[in-house]
Every structure is written in structure tokens, then in C-alpha cells.
Tab-separated table of C-alpha atoms and ligand atoms in Angstrom:
chain	number	residue	atom	x	y	z
A	1249	MET	CA	9.822	-9.607	-25.276
A	1250	ALA	CA	6.970	-7.121	-25.577
A	1251	GLN	CA	7.015	-4.744	-28.545
A	1252	TYR	CA	7.107	-1.110	-27.451
A	1253	GLN	CA	6.163	1.872	-29.608
A	1254	LYS	CA	8.079	4.698	-28.040
A	1255	ILE	CA	10.310	3.321	-25.333
A	1256	THR	CA	13.270	0.972	-25.373
A	1257	PRO	CA	14.055	-1.293	-22.428
A	1258	PRO	CA	17.578	-1.070	-21.030
A	1259	THR	CA	19.976	-3.744	-22.201
A	1260	ASN	CA	22.076	-3.928	-19.030
A	1261	GLY	CA	19.431	-5.538	-16.828
A	1262	GLU	CA	17.257	-8.637	-16.569
A	1263	LYS	CA	13.627	-9.481	-15.961
A	1264	ILE	CA	12.181	-10.532	-12.645
A	1265	HIS	CA	10.446	-13.900	-13.024
A	1266	LYS	CA	7.923	-15.744	-10.944
A	1267	ASN	CA	8.823	-19.133	-9.478
A	1268	ALA	CA	6.372	-22.039	-9.592
A	1269	ASP	CA	5.497	-21.455	-5.911
A	1270	GLY	CA	4.552	-17.833	-6.648
A	1271	SER	CA	7.686	-16.289	-5.131
A	1272	LEU	CA	9.856	-13.932	-7.168
A	1273	ALA	CA	13.092	-14.919	-8.873
A	1274	VAL	CA	15.006	-11.654	-8.714
A	1275	PRO	CA	18.163	-11.316	-10.793
A	1276	ASP	CA	21.117	-9.270	-9.507
A	1277	ASN	CA	20.311	-6.488	-11.975
A	1278	PRO	CA	16.494	-6.327	-12.161
A	1279	ILE	CA	14.917	-3.924	-14.638
A	1280	ILE	CA	12.379	-1.806	-12.769
A	1281	PRO	CA	9.934	0.325	-14.774
A	1282	ARG	CA	9.648	3.752	-13.215
A	1283	ILE	CA	7.008	6.427	-13.728
A	1284	ILE	CA	8.662	9.653	-12.621
A	1285	GLY	CA	5.314	11.387	-12.117
A	1286	ASP	CA	3.924	14.881	-12.592
A	1287	GLY	CA	4.377	18.068	-10.547
A	1288	ILE	CA	6.861	17.275	-7.783
A	1289	GLY	CA	7.400	13.805	-9.307
A	1290	PRO	CA	10.799	14.634	-10.874
A	1291	ASP	CA	12.108	16.110	-7.597
A	1292	ILE	CA	11.120	13.203	-5.383
A	1293	SER	CA	11.974	10.552	-7.972
A	1294	ALA	CA	15.510	11.908	-8.369
A	1295	ALA	CA	15.996	11.984	-4.592
A	1296	THR	CA	14.605	8.459	-4.246
A	1297	ALA	CA	16.804	7.043	-7.004
A	1298	HIS	CA	19.872	8.673	-5.444
A	1299	VAL	CA	19.224	7.091	-2.041
A	1300	VAL	CA	18.190	3.680	-3.376
A	1301	GLU	CA	21.183	3.381	-5.680
A	1302	ALA	CA	23.578	4.371	-2.884
A	1303	ALA	CA	22.023	1.899	-0.438
A	1304	VAL	CA	22.122	-0.992	-2.899
A	1305	LYS	CA	25.740	-0.194	-3.754
A	1306	LYS	CA	26.725	0.021	-0.101
A	1307	VAL	CA	25.053	-3.259	0.853
A	1308	PHE	CA	25.914	-5.367	-2.173
A	1309	GLY	CA	29.226	-3.757	-3.124
A	1310	GLY	CA	28.308	-3.461	-6.795
A	1311	LYS	CA	27.204	-7.121	-7.083
A	1312	LYS	CA	23.589	-6.061	-7.370
A	1313	GLN	CA	22.008	-2.997	-8.894
A	1314	ILE	CA	18.639	-1.710	-9.968
A	1315	VAL	CA	18.291	-0.842	-13.635
A	1316	TRP	CA	15.578	1.773	-14.057
A	1317	PHE	CA	13.364	1.714	-17.142
A	1318	ASP	CA	11.611	5.064	-17.520
A	1319	VAL	CA	8.036	4.616	-18.707
A	1320	HIS	CA	5.381	7.278	-18.975
A	1321	ALA	CA	1.963	8.122	-17.611
A	1322	GLY	CA	0.128	11.310	-16.756
A	1323	GLU	CA	1.216	14.611	-18.273
A	1324	ALA	CA	4.491	13.241	-19.644
A	1325	ALA	CA	2.570	10.531	-21.501
A	1326	LYS	CA	-0.023	13.000	-22.747
A	1327	GLU	CA	2.810	14.982	-24.322
A	1328	LYS	CA	4.667	12.026	-25.777
A	1329	TYR	CA	1.772	9.765	-26.789
A	1330	ASP	CA	-1.284	11.998	-26.559
A	1331	GLU	CA	-2.625	9.481	-24.049
A	1332	TRP	CA	-2.661	9.508	-20.266
A	1333	LEU	CA	-1.830	5.847	-19.847
A	1334	PRO	CA	-0.116	4.360	-22.917
A	1335	ASP	CA	-0.107	0.614	-23.610
A	1336	ASP	CA	3.709	0.739	-23.537
A	1337	THR	CA	3.597	1.558	-19.834
A	1338	VAL	CA	1.154	-1.185	-18.947
A	1339	GLU	CA	3.098	-3.694	-21.069
A	1340	ALA	CA	6.366	-2.748	-19.372
A	1341	ILE	CA	4.930	-3.256	-15.896
A	1342	LYS	CA	3.516	-6.606	-16.996
A	1343	GLU	CA	6.799	-7.691	-18.530
A	1344	TYR	CA	9.015	-6.625	-15.612
A	1345	ARG	CA	6.481	-7.279	-12.794
A	1346	VAL	CA	7.701	-4.753	-10.210
A	1347	ALA	CA	7.431	-1.008	-10.812
A	1348	ILE	CA	7.486	2.295	-8.960
A	1349	LYS	CA	5.618	5.519	-9.615
A	1350	GLY	CA	5.525	9.131	-8.532
A	1351	PRO	CA	2.240	11.024	-8.254
A	1352	LEU	CA	0.153	11.619	-11.367
A	1353	THR	CA	-2.196	14.408	-12.289
A	1354	THR	CA	-5.767	13.204	-12.414
A	1355	PRO	CA	-7.038	14.154	-15.875
A	1356	ILE	CA	-9.996	16.490	-15.766
A	1357	GLY	CA	-12.777	15.679	-18.208
A	1358	GLY	CA	-12.898	12.999	-20.877
A	1359	GLY	CA	-11.240	9.633	-21.349
A	1360	ILE	CA	-9.708	8.115	-18.295
A	1361	ARG	CA	-11.070	8.850	-14.813
A	1362	SER	CA	-8.006	8.149	-12.725
A	1363	ILE	CA	-4.746	6.700	-13.958
A	1364	ASN	CA	-4.148	5.124	-10.572
A	1365	VAL	CA	-7.479	3.332	-10.589
A	1366	ALA	CA	-6.960	2.253	-14.197
A	1367	LEU	CA	-3.553	0.746	-13.390
A	1368	ARG	CA	-4.969	-1.056	-10.389
A	1369	GLN	CA	-7.768	-2.569	-12.431
A	1370	ILE	CA	-5.767	-3.491	-15.533
A	1371	LEU	CA	-3.037	-5.164	-13.476
A	1372	ASP	CA	-5.450	-6.663	-10.906
A	1373	LEU	CA	-3.514	-5.114	-8.021
A	1374	PHE	CA	-5.944	-6.325	-5.392
A	1375	ALA	CA	-4.100	-5.305	-2.232
A	1376	CYS	CA	-3.330	-1.765	-1.188
A	1377	VAL	CA	-0.466	-2.175	1.261
A	1378	ARG	CA	0.372	0.626	3.679
A	1379	PRO	CA	3.047	0.249	6.337
A	1380	VAL	CA	2.733	2.874	9.057
A	1381	ARG	CA	5.397	3.594	11.637
A	1382	TRP	CA	6.759	6.602	13.435
A	1383	PHE	CA	10.078	8.259	12.736
A	1384	ASN	CA	11.875	9.590	15.761
A	1385	GLY	CA	11.563	13.371	15.856
A	1386	VAL	CA	8.406	13.715	13.752
A	1387	PRO	CA	5.806	15.689	15.701
A	1388	ALA	CA	2.775	13.491	16.354
A	1389	PRO	CA	-0.576	14.070	18.073
A	1390	VAL	CA	-0.344	11.070	20.424
A	1391	LYS	CA	1.883	10.499	23.461
A	1392	ARG	CA	3.573	7.330	22.237
A	1393	PRO	CA	3.666	7.363	18.429
A	1394	ASP	CA	6.619	4.969	18.631
A	1395	LEU	CA	4.305	2.147	19.697
A	1396	LEU	CA	2.503	2.034	16.362
A	1397	ASP	CA	4.140	-0.152	13.721
A	1398	VAL	CA	1.584	-1.783	11.468
A	1399	VAL	CA	1.232	-2.911	7.882
A	1400	ILE	CA	-2.286	-2.603	6.528
A	1401	PHE	CA	-3.426	-4.886	3.689
A	1402	ARG	CA	-6.562	-3.283	2.305
A	1403	GLU	CA	-8.690	-5.065	-0.301
A	1404	ASN	CA	-8.725	-3.012	-3.502
A	1405	THR	CA	-11.419	-4.505	-5.742
A	1406	GLU	CA	-14.586	-5.165	-3.722
A	1407	ASP	CA	-16.734	-3.666	-0.978
A	1408	ILE	CA	-17.402	-0.028	-1.847
A	1409	TYR	CA	-14.935	-0.171	-4.782
A	1410	LYS	CA	-17.419	-2.579	-6.375
A	1411	GLY	CA	-20.299	-0.640	-4.841
A	1412	ILE	CA	-23.506	-0.692	-6.845
A	1413	GLU	CA	-25.813	2.241	-6.179
A	1414	PHE	CA	-29.311	3.305	-7.079
A	1415	LYS	CA	-30.117	6.962	-6.561
A	1416	GLN	CA	-33.011	7.876	-4.304
A	1417	GLY	CA	-36.145	8.714	-6.249
A	1418	THR	CA	-35.200	6.837	-9.439
A	1419	PRO	CA	-37.317	4.044	-10.950
A	1420	GLU	CA	-34.375	1.669	-10.340
A	1421	ALA	CA	-34.332	2.417	-6.619
A	1422	ALA	CA	-38.112	2.088	-6.434
A	1423	LYS	CA	-38.026	-1.226	-8.288
A	1424	PHE	CA	-35.299	-2.544	-6.061
A	1425	ILE	CA	-37.090	-1.557	-2.870
A	1426	LYS	CA	-40.301	-3.151	-4.127
A	1427	GLN	CA	-38.545	-6.340	-5.053
A	1428	LEU	CA	-36.748	-6.532	-1.736
A	1429	LYS	CA	-40.165	-6.573	-0.114
A	1430	SER	CA	-41.951	-8.891	-2.528
A	1431	ASP	CA	-39.161	-11.409	-3.057
A	1432	PHE	CA	-37.308	-11.298	0.240
A	1433	GLY	CA	-39.723	-9.813	2.756
A	1434	LYS	CA	-37.267	-6.995	3.573
A	1435	GLU	CA	-38.626	-3.595	4.544
A	1436	VAL	CA	-36.746	-0.543	3.280
A	1437	ARG	CA	-38.046	3.028	3.508
A	1438	GLU	CA	-39.437	4.046	0.130
A	1439	ASP	CA	-37.476	7.279	0.011
A	1440	SER	CA	-34.121	5.482	0.334
A	1441	GLY	CA	-31.130	5.421	-1.916
A	1442	ILE	CA	-29.675	1.947	-2.258
A	1443	GLY	CA	-26.087	0.742	-2.075
A	1444	ILE	CA	-24.784	-2.791	-2.417
A	1445	LYS	CA	-21.301	-3.891	-1.410
A	1446	PRO	CA	-20.270	-7.325	-2.605
A	1447	ILE	CA	-17.659	-9.347	-0.702
A	1448	SER	CA	-16.524	-12.614	-2.279
A	1449	VAL	CA	-14.744	-15.697	-0.974
A	1450	PHE	CA	-12.189	-15.313	-3.768
A	1451	GLY	CA	-11.493	-11.613	-3.109
A	1452	SER	CA	-11.311	-12.011	0.653
A	1453	LYS	CA	-9.184	-15.124	0.687
A	1454	ARG	CA	-6.538	-13.876	-1.710
A	1455	LEU	CA	-6.154	-10.668	0.318
A	1456	VAL	CA	-5.841	-12.474	3.646
A	1457	ARG	CA	-3.529	-15.053	2.055
A	1458	MET	CA	-1.189	-12.256	0.984
A	1459	ALA	CA	-1.275	-10.663	4.436
A	1460	ILE	CA	-0.503	-13.973	6.184
A	1461	GLN	CA	2.282	-14.845	3.751
A	1462	TYR	CA	3.789	-11.401	4.364
A	1463	ALA	CA	3.602	-11.890	8.138
A	1464	ILE	CA	5.332	-15.262	7.811
A	1465	ASP	CA	8.037	-13.994	5.427
A	1466	LYS	CA	8.789	-10.892	7.467
A	1467	LYS	CA	8.473	-12.655	10.857
A	1468	LYS	CA	5.605	-10.485	12.066
A	1469	PRO	CA	3.805	-11.621	15.223
A	1470	SER	CA	0.148	-11.381	14.170
A	1471	VAL	CA	-2.454	-10.776	11.487
A	1472	THR	CA	-5.678	-9.070	12.598
A	1473	LEU	CA	-8.810	-9.421	10.472
A	1474	VAL	CA	-10.814	-6.205	10.739
A	1475	HIS	CA	-14.567	-6.241	10.167
A	1476	LYS	CA	-18.030	-5.187	11.333
A	1477	GLY	CA	-19.329	-8.726	11.462
A	1478	ASN	CA	-21.499	-8.128	14.498
A	1479	ILE	CA	-23.807	-6.090	12.237
A	1480	MET	CA	-23.183	-7.248	8.661
A	1481	LYS	CA	-22.690	-10.975	9.049
A	1482	PHE	CA	-22.650	-12.101	5.432
A	1483	THR	CA	-20.180	-9.511	4.168
A	1484	GLU	CA	-18.087	-8.155	7.038
A	1485	GLY	CA	-18.466	-11.249	9.190
A	1486	ALA	CA	-17.852	-13.547	6.247
A	1487	PHE	CA	-14.613	-11.726	5.445
A	1488	SER	CA	-13.332	-12.616	8.878
A	1489	GLU	CA	-14.543	-16.230	8.695
A	1490	TRP	CA	-12.942	-16.765	5.306
A	1491	GLY	CA	-9.770	-15.209	6.656
A	1492	TYR	CA	-9.615	-17.748	9.488
A	1493	GLN	CA	-10.300	-20.476	6.936
A	1494	VAL	CA	-7.287	-19.462	4.863
A	1495	ALA	CA	-5.084	-19.586	7.950
A	1496	ARG	CA	-6.436	-22.989	8.985
A	1497	ASP	CA	-6.421	-24.617	5.538
A	1498	GLU	CA	-3.326	-23.116	3.956
A	1499	PHE	CA	-1.016	-22.179	6.829
A	1500	PRO	CA	-1.810	-24.681	9.595
A	1501	GLU	CA	1.834	-25.057	10.680
A	1502	GLN	CA	2.747	-21.382	10.638
A	1503	THR	CA	-0.328	-19.848	12.279
A	1504	ILE	CA	-2.373	-20.152	15.448
A	1505	THR	CA	-5.624	-18.445	16.389
A	1506	GLU	CA	-5.765	-16.041	19.292
A	1507	ALA	CA	-8.403	-18.291	20.869
A	1508	ASP	CA	-5.970	-21.234	20.802
A	1509	VAL	CA	-3.188	-19.101	22.252
A	1510	TRP	CA	-5.387	-18.506	25.297
A	1511	GLU	CA	-6.982	-21.935	25.520
A	1512	LYS	CA	-3.900	-24.064	24.884
A	1513	HIS	CA	-0.862	-21.889	25.591
A	1514	ASN	CA	-1.762	-19.747	28.574
A	1515	GLY	CA	-1.941	-16.583	26.502
A	1516	LYS	CA	1.618	-16.846	25.166
A	1517	ALA	CA	1.957	-17.541	21.452
A	1518	PRO	CA	4.343	-20.404	20.588
A	1519	GLU	CA	7.649	-19.232	19.115
A	1520	GLY	CA	7.549	-18.554	15.374
A	1521	LYS	CA	3.766	-18.787	14.966
A	1522	VAL	CA	1.757	-15.939	13.503
A	1523	VAL	CA	-1.287	-15.272	15.678
A	1524	ILE	CA	-4.514	-14.809	13.707
A	1525	LYS	CA	-7.072	-12.624	15.451
A	1526	ASP	CA	-10.019	-10.453	14.509
A	1527	ARG	CA	-11.400	-7.175	15.746
A	1528	ILE	CA	-14.606	-5.263	15.149
A	1529	CYS	CA	-13.584	-2.154	13.203
A	1530	ASP	CA	-14.650	0.427	15.812
A	1531	ALA	CA	-12.766	-1.444	18.531
A	1532	MET	CA	-9.808	-1.614	16.161
A	1533	PHE	CA	-9.658	2.185	15.933
A	1534	GLN	CA	-9.726	2.433	19.684
A	1535	GLN	CA	-7.090	-0.252	20.169
A	1536	LEU	CA	-4.745	1.325	17.660
A	1537	LEU	CA	-4.816	4.447	19.791
A	1538	LEU	CA	-4.719	2.785	23.184
A	1539	ARG	CA	-2.665	-0.400	22.685
A	1540	PRO	CA	-1.014	-0.050	19.281
A	1541	ASP	CA	1.862	-2.364	20.103
A	1542	GLU	CA	-0.516	-5.344	20.223
A	1543	TYR	CA	-1.082	-5.098	16.467
A	1544	SER	CA	1.179	-5.798	13.543
A	1545	VAL	CA	-0.328	-6.828	10.191
A	1546	LEU	CA	-3.962	-5.856	9.554
A	1547	ALA	CA	-6.131	-7.366	6.809
A	1548	THR	CA	-9.170	-5.300	5.925
A	1549	MET	CA	-11.939	-4.886	3.434
A	1550	ASN	CA	-11.912	-1.742	1.335
A	1551	LEU	CA	-13.705	0.887	3.414
A	1552	ASN	CA	-12.403	-0.143	6.825
A	1553	GLY	CA	-8.886	-0.085	5.411
A	1554	ASP	CA	-9.407	3.344	3.927
A	1555	TYR	CA	-10.173	4.936	7.293
A	1556	LEU	CA	-7.591	2.946	9.171
A	1557	SER	CA	-4.717	3.696	6.769
A	1558	ASP	CA	-5.175	7.437	7.013
A	1559	ALA	CA	-5.955	7.436	10.732
A	1560	CYS	CA	-2.801	5.448	11.470
A	1561	ALA	CA	-0.720	7.712	9.250
A	1562	ALA	CA	-2.119	10.764	11.046
A	1563	GLN	CA	-1.356	9.187	14.408
A	1564	VAL	CA	2.380	9.054	13.626
A	1565	GLY	CA	2.633	12.575	12.268
A	1566	GLY	CA	0.759	12.848	9.021
A	1567	LEU	CA	0.362	11.509	5.548
A	1568	GLY	CA	3.483	13.169	4.130
A	1569	LEU	CA	5.717	10.249	5.005
A	1570	ALA	CA	3.248	7.439	4.290
A	1571	PRO	CA	4.347	4.972	1.626
A	1572	GLY	CA	2.118	2.618	-0.289
A	1573	ALA	CA	1.975	-0.180	-2.789
A	1574	ASN	CA	-0.667	-1.832	-4.875
A	1575	ILE	CA	0.095	-5.495	-5.185
A	1576	GLY	CA	-1.487	-8.418	-7.014
A	1577	ASP	CA	-0.493	-12.020	-7.590
A	1578	ASP	CA	1.476	-11.123	-10.704
A	1579	TYR	CA	2.542	-7.489	-10.422
A	1580	ALA	CA	3.439	-4.899	-7.811
A	1581	LEU	CA	3.404	-1.123	-8.114
A	1582	PHE	CA	5.012	0.975	-5.388
A	1583	GLU	CA	3.948	4.589	-5.109
A	1584	ALA	CA	3.909	7.851	-3.213
A	1585	THR	CA	0.555	8.254	-1.492
A	1586	HIS	CA	0.334	12.043	-1.882
A	1587	GLY	CA	-0.477	13.954	-5.068
A	1588	THR	CA	1.544	16.105	-7.479
A	1589	ALA	CA	1.550	19.275	-5.281
A	1590	PRO	CA	1.899	21.392	-8.455
A	1591	LYS	CA	2.748	24.620	-6.639
A	1592	TYR	CA	6.030	23.080	-5.467
A	1593	ALA	CA	6.947	21.480	-8.814
A	1594	GLY	CA	10.622	21.888	-9.686
A	1595	LYS	CA	11.389	23.816	-6.494
A	1596	ASP	CA	13.482	21.064	-4.901
A	1597	MET	CA	11.544	21.650	-1.751
A	1598	VAL	CA	9.099	18.864	-0.878
A	1599	ASN	CA	9.550	15.793	1.262
A	1600	PRO	CA	10.620	12.744	-0.767
A	1601	GLY	CA	9.818	10.470	2.221
A	1602	SER	CA	6.644	8.900	0.887
A	1603	LEU	CA	8.203	7.784	-2.400
A	1604	LEU	CA	11.454	6.831	-0.723
A	1605	LEU	CA	9.679	4.630	1.809
A	1606	SER	CA	7.698	3.113	-1.066
A	1607	ALA	CA	11.036	2.250	-2.621
A	1608	VAL	CA	11.976	0.684	0.721
A	1609	MET	CA	8.862	-1.492	0.441
A	1610	MET	CA	9.948	-2.365	-3.075
A	1611	LEU	CA	13.384	-3.459	-1.876
A	1612	GLU	CA	11.720	-5.607	0.797
A	1613	HIS	CA	9.473	-7.084	-1.906
A	1614	LEU	CA	12.637	-8.056	-3.809
A	1615	ASN	CA	13.988	-9.510	-0.548
A	1616	TRP	CA	16.791	-6.953	-0.535
A	1617	ASP	CA	15.977	-6.269	3.091
A	1618	ASP	CA	19.450	-5.097	4.118
A	1619	ALA	CA	19.338	-2.229	1.639
A	1620	ALA	CA	15.829	-1.372	2.814
A	1621	ARG	CA	16.960	-1.291	6.439
A	1622	LEU	CA	19.925	0.916	5.629
A	1623	ILE	CA	17.636	3.518	4.064
A	1624	VAL	CA	15.175	3.499	6.956
A	1625	ASP	CA	18.065	3.833	9.348
A	1626	GLY	CA	19.565	6.743	7.419
A	1627	MET	CA	16.224	8.457	7.191
A	1628	GLU	CA	15.592	7.998	10.881
A	1629	LYS	CA	18.967	9.530	11.751
A	1630	THR	CA	18.427	12.439	9.358
A	1631	ILE	CA	15.005	13.253	10.808
A	1632	SER	CA	16.237	12.786	14.387
A	1633	ALA	CA	18.973	15.329	13.637
A	1634	LYS	CA	16.116	17.705	12.730
A	1635	THR	CA	17.393	18.200	9.195
A	1636	VAL	CA	14.120	17.994	7.339
A	1637	THR	CA	12.143	19.415	4.417
A	1638	TYR	CA	9.845	22.417	4.891
A	1639	ASP	CA	6.741	20.417	5.782
A	1640	LEU	CA	8.347	18.853	8.850
A	1641	GLU	CA	10.518	21.863	9.695
A	1642	ARG	CA	7.468	24.078	10.163
A	1643	GLN	CA	6.178	21.779	12.884
A	1644	MET	CA	9.496	21.052	14.545
A	1645	GLU	CA	11.088	23.175	17.201
A	1646	GLY	CA	14.722	23.802	16.306
A	1647	GLY	CA	14.418	22.085	12.934
A	1648	ARG	CA	16.710	22.989	10.031
A	1649	LYS	CA	15.051	23.236	6.640
A	1650	VAL	CA	16.795	21.419	3.802
A	1651	SER	CA	15.912	20.879	0.147
A	1652	THR	CA	14.607	17.618	-1.323
A	1653	SER	CA	17.983	16.798	-2.828
A	1654	ASP	CA	19.920	17.731	0.307
A	1655	PHE	CA	17.610	15.601	2.437
A	1656	ALA	CA	18.494	12.674	0.151
A	1657	LYS	CA	22.225	13.466	0.399
A	1658	LEU	CA	22.032	13.649	4.187
A	1659	ILE	CA	20.436	10.208	4.283
A	1660	VAL	CA	23.181	8.766	2.091
A	1661	ASP	CA	25.827	10.423	4.310
A	1662	LYS	CA	24.543	8.275	7.192
A	1663	PHE	CA	25.231	4.981	5.342
B	135	LIG	P1	-1.390	16.887	-3.093
B	135	LIG	O1	-0.690	16.966	-4.399
B	135	LIG	O2	-1.107	15.701	-2.263
B	135	LIG	O3	-0.989	18.206	-2.281
B	135	LIG	C1	-1.702	18.712	-1.182
B	135	LIG	C2	-0.748	19.319	-0.185
B	135	LIG	O4	-0.111	18.277	0.542
B	135	LIG	C3	0.413	20.144	-0.750
B	135	LIG	O5	0.017	21.437	-1.099
B	135	LIG	C4	1.352	20.085	0.435
B	135	LIG	O6	0.835	20.856	1.528
B	135	LIG	C5	1.213	18.653	0.883
B	135	LIG	N1	2.143	17.734	0.212
B	135	LIG	C6	1.873	16.798	-0.738
B	135	LIG	N2	2.966	16.118	-1.048
B	135	LIG	C7	3.967	16.605	-0.285
B	135	LIG	C8	5.338	16.292	-0.136
B	135	LIG	N3	5.930	15.315	-0.844
B	135	LIG	N4	6.065	17.015	0.741
B	135	LIG	C9	5.509	17.979	1.466
B	135	LIG	N5	4.214	18.314	1.377
B	135	LIG	C10	3.444	17.640	0.525
B	135	LIG	O7	-2.968	16.961	-3.288
B	135	LIG	P2	-3.842	17.832	-4.302
B	135	LIG	O8	-3.278	19.220	-4.382
B	135	LIG	O9	-5.215	17.617	-3.884
B	135	LIG	O10	-3.667	17.127	-5.717
B	135	LIG	C11	-2.827	17.593	-6.787
B	135	LIG	C12	-2.920	16.615	-7.959
B	135	LIG	O11	-2.430	15.331	-7.571
B	135	LIG	C13	-4.331	16.374	-8.480
B	135	LIG	O12	-4.286	16.250	-9.889
B	135	LIG	C14	-4.715	15.051	-7.852
B	135	LIG	O13	-5.696	14.395	-8.583
B	135	LIG	C15	-3.392	14.334	-7.908
B	135	LIG	N6	-3.261	13.209	-6.935
B	135	LIG	C16	-2.554	12.130	-7.346
B	135	LIG	C17	-2.315	11.067	-6.477
B	135	LIG	C18	-1.502	9.896	-6.952
B	135	LIG	O14	-0.977	9.926	-8.055
B	135	LIG	N7	-1.373	8.858	-6.152
B	135	LIG	C19	-2.813	11.138	-5.158
B	135	LIG	C20	-3.511	12.275	-4.743
B	135	LIG	C21	-3.719	13.315	-5.644
B	135	LIG	P3	1.247	22.360	1.912
B	135	LIG	O15	0.951	23.226	0.749
B	135	LIG	O16	0.412	22.638	3.110
B	135	LIG	O17	2.700	22.369	2.251
């Protein structure tokens, strides 16, 4: 067991292990490290825990339970450890593998740039996973928000996140431009800034592998590889090619390409097979607006996924309800996608939906799908009844405003 300086793991739970095939061995009482978060973190974390505990109890009748292990980051850690991201916290996530976090204040000046980015890098959480779906009753800007139900797997470590830049007018940029001409015969305007975005076989394949495995496990109909390969063949185009390769080499029985569906099966995918297709990113945007129900799991490079995640969330009524997770081969961290909203801290007022739906993703990750479904169902009924927190109430005709904690209680009442 790891040695901790200022925290003590609970004694009434067990560790999640990894099986030889990479799947998780989840005990009935898994210890889950939890970062409550800053600002509104305590409000939404309390509401989330209340709903999750009630759902697990209802579904498993006390046979299973989550054992929270409170670990610290952000302002709470600064107070307790005089550090924004203590080793204890990182060690705990490594030891227990699956963790959940509320929003954290981004430190201003000195030391660490962003705790979220640091966690992602230290734990090699290479996939940012964002499920986006509509909840009945949430005002949305499109006519049929109900048709969108996608899970976006966005690569977290390459592309512009590994972007190398040389500022316009610097000797480095000048040298680079000169060398591009002398060594490679490539013309670039002399007054250019330069940016490089690397895309590797390793980074692309592990992301697509995770997306395909998810589609298989959760019985999703398709995985779409999103790229701009018509223009950038050796980065964007390669991402798509390597994605098809993973499907062909590693999942030949469980997948089929869209081309084969048309050529060999008259356009109808054989039962139980995940269809692998690709779309140029601009067409993808358009399709998600016009024919959203033709898409399910999306696998994207970093920048394309950035736009798409937020655009999809906006399409179903905003970012307030959007959950997220950062997942790697060894660890998974589920988190609210919004910030700490400090002006609402402690007011029991904000929407706990983003963190709660992240907890739903966590339950699905543990394969406790029935508990996950119960929560989504309860949340759907609560929102449909127009009992919502202030952010949704102000956009809803006839809505009734409830507090964070009451919203959680209303969800549990529906179980
Ligand atoms: P923010 O905390 O997300 O808040 C911006 C606005 O979004 C709020 O004023 C509120 O809008 C709305 N909002 C956010 N969460 C909500 C919720 N749960 N329910 C209802 N409305 C919600 O963004 P910010 O003010 O730019 O950032 C504050 C701090 O959070 C900064 O330190 C930032 O670095 C950090 N941050 C952390 C994360 C993270 O940990 N993942 C992410 C983003 C930002 P209205 O006032 O219009 O109601």
C-alpha cells in the first residue's frame, strides 16, 4: 500500500484491480478517491454523493457500495499541504485507479499551470471522453435535440496539445523557414509564425482502440473517425488510416467498415457489428446538426474533438449538464466540465448535473450500469417535471427553481 503523508485510506473498502486482459476487477466495495473541488465543488459533490449512494443501494440492495476516499487538490490542498496538487492525491488515484473530481481553481502565477492538465499528464489520461445527449425538457437551439446521443473520445496528448510553436519574427522561426526551403524545398512566407502538430501511430491507435472497445462493450452501433485528411494527409489522414487499421487488426470479428456494409450487405450492418466509418471534420459538424442519429461514438484528434465536444453540448442545451472523464490505460478520472463558479460557492444553488452525470460515467466504467441507468432516469424525470436549478429554470417556461440539494433529493425520490 502507498504511504500517505496527510490522508488515511478507508478501511471498509477494497482496491480496484486490473485483470490481465486490461479489464477492471471491481470489488463490491471499491474505494474511490474523490476530490471535492473548490467554489461550488462542495455543493455539487454532496448532491452527487447523495444520488450515487442511493442509486447503488437501490440497485444492489446493500450488497455493493462505493467507499469514498477524500483526497485534496486546489485550494483545499493549498491550505492543508501548501501545494496545489500533493503527491498523496496522485498516489491515491494511482493506487485505487478510478477517481472523481469537482472543479478546481486554476492557480494564478507561479508553480503549477493547471491542476487538470498536470493530472492528465502525470496519469497519462490520454482520452477525454464526453458523452452528449439531450434531457427531455431542457431548452435547446435545434428542433430535434433528442436525436443527438454521442460519446466523443478526444485524444488528449498530441495534436495541438503537443503543439510546437515558433513566434513570427524570431530567429527560431526564421531558421525553421529557411531550413524548410533548403532541406525540403517547401516555401513558407518569411513573415510567418510556425506551428507543428505531431500525430503518432501510438497515440492515435490507443485512442481509437479505446473508442472501439467502448462501442463493443456498450453495444453502440458505430465508431466514426473524424479528421481533415483531405488536406493534411500525414497527420489528419493518417489518424483515420491508423484507426481503420486498429479495427481490422484487433477487432476483425466485432467490427465492419462502412464501405463493406454497402458493398457486401446492401447498406444494412450485420447484427452485433460495430460499423467503422470516417468523416471529414467540417462535414461531421454539418451531419451532427442535420442527421445526428446516424452517429454514436466519435474518435477524434485533439482540436477537432475540442470544437465538436462543445458544439454538441451546446446543441442539446448547453455545457451546464455536460459530463466528462479523462481516461488512460491504467487510471480514470471523472469530472465536472465547468469551473468553480466562485460567486455561487456555498449557496446550494447551482446545477449538480455535470458532476452527477460524470459519476454516471464512472458507474458505467465500473460496469454498474443498472445504477447508472437509474440515475439518468431519475434525472430525466426530474427535469421533465420542470423542477430544476436556477440555470435551467431561467430558460424554461413554467419551471420551478429548486436548490442543488433539493434537485438531488427529487432525483432520488424517483428511484
Ligand atoms: P465557471 O466556473 O465554469 O463559471 C462560469 C459560469 O458558468 C458561472 O458563472 C455560471 O453562469 C455557469 N456555471 C458554471 N457551473 C455551473 C453549474 N454547475 N450550474 C449552473 N451554472 C454554472 O467558469 P469561470 O468563472 O471562468 O472559472 C472559475 C474558476 O474555475 C477559474 O479558476 C477557472 O480556472 C476554473 N475552472 C476549472 C475547471 C475544472 O476544474 N475542470 C474548468 C473550467 C474553469 P451564470 O453566472 O450565468 O449563472
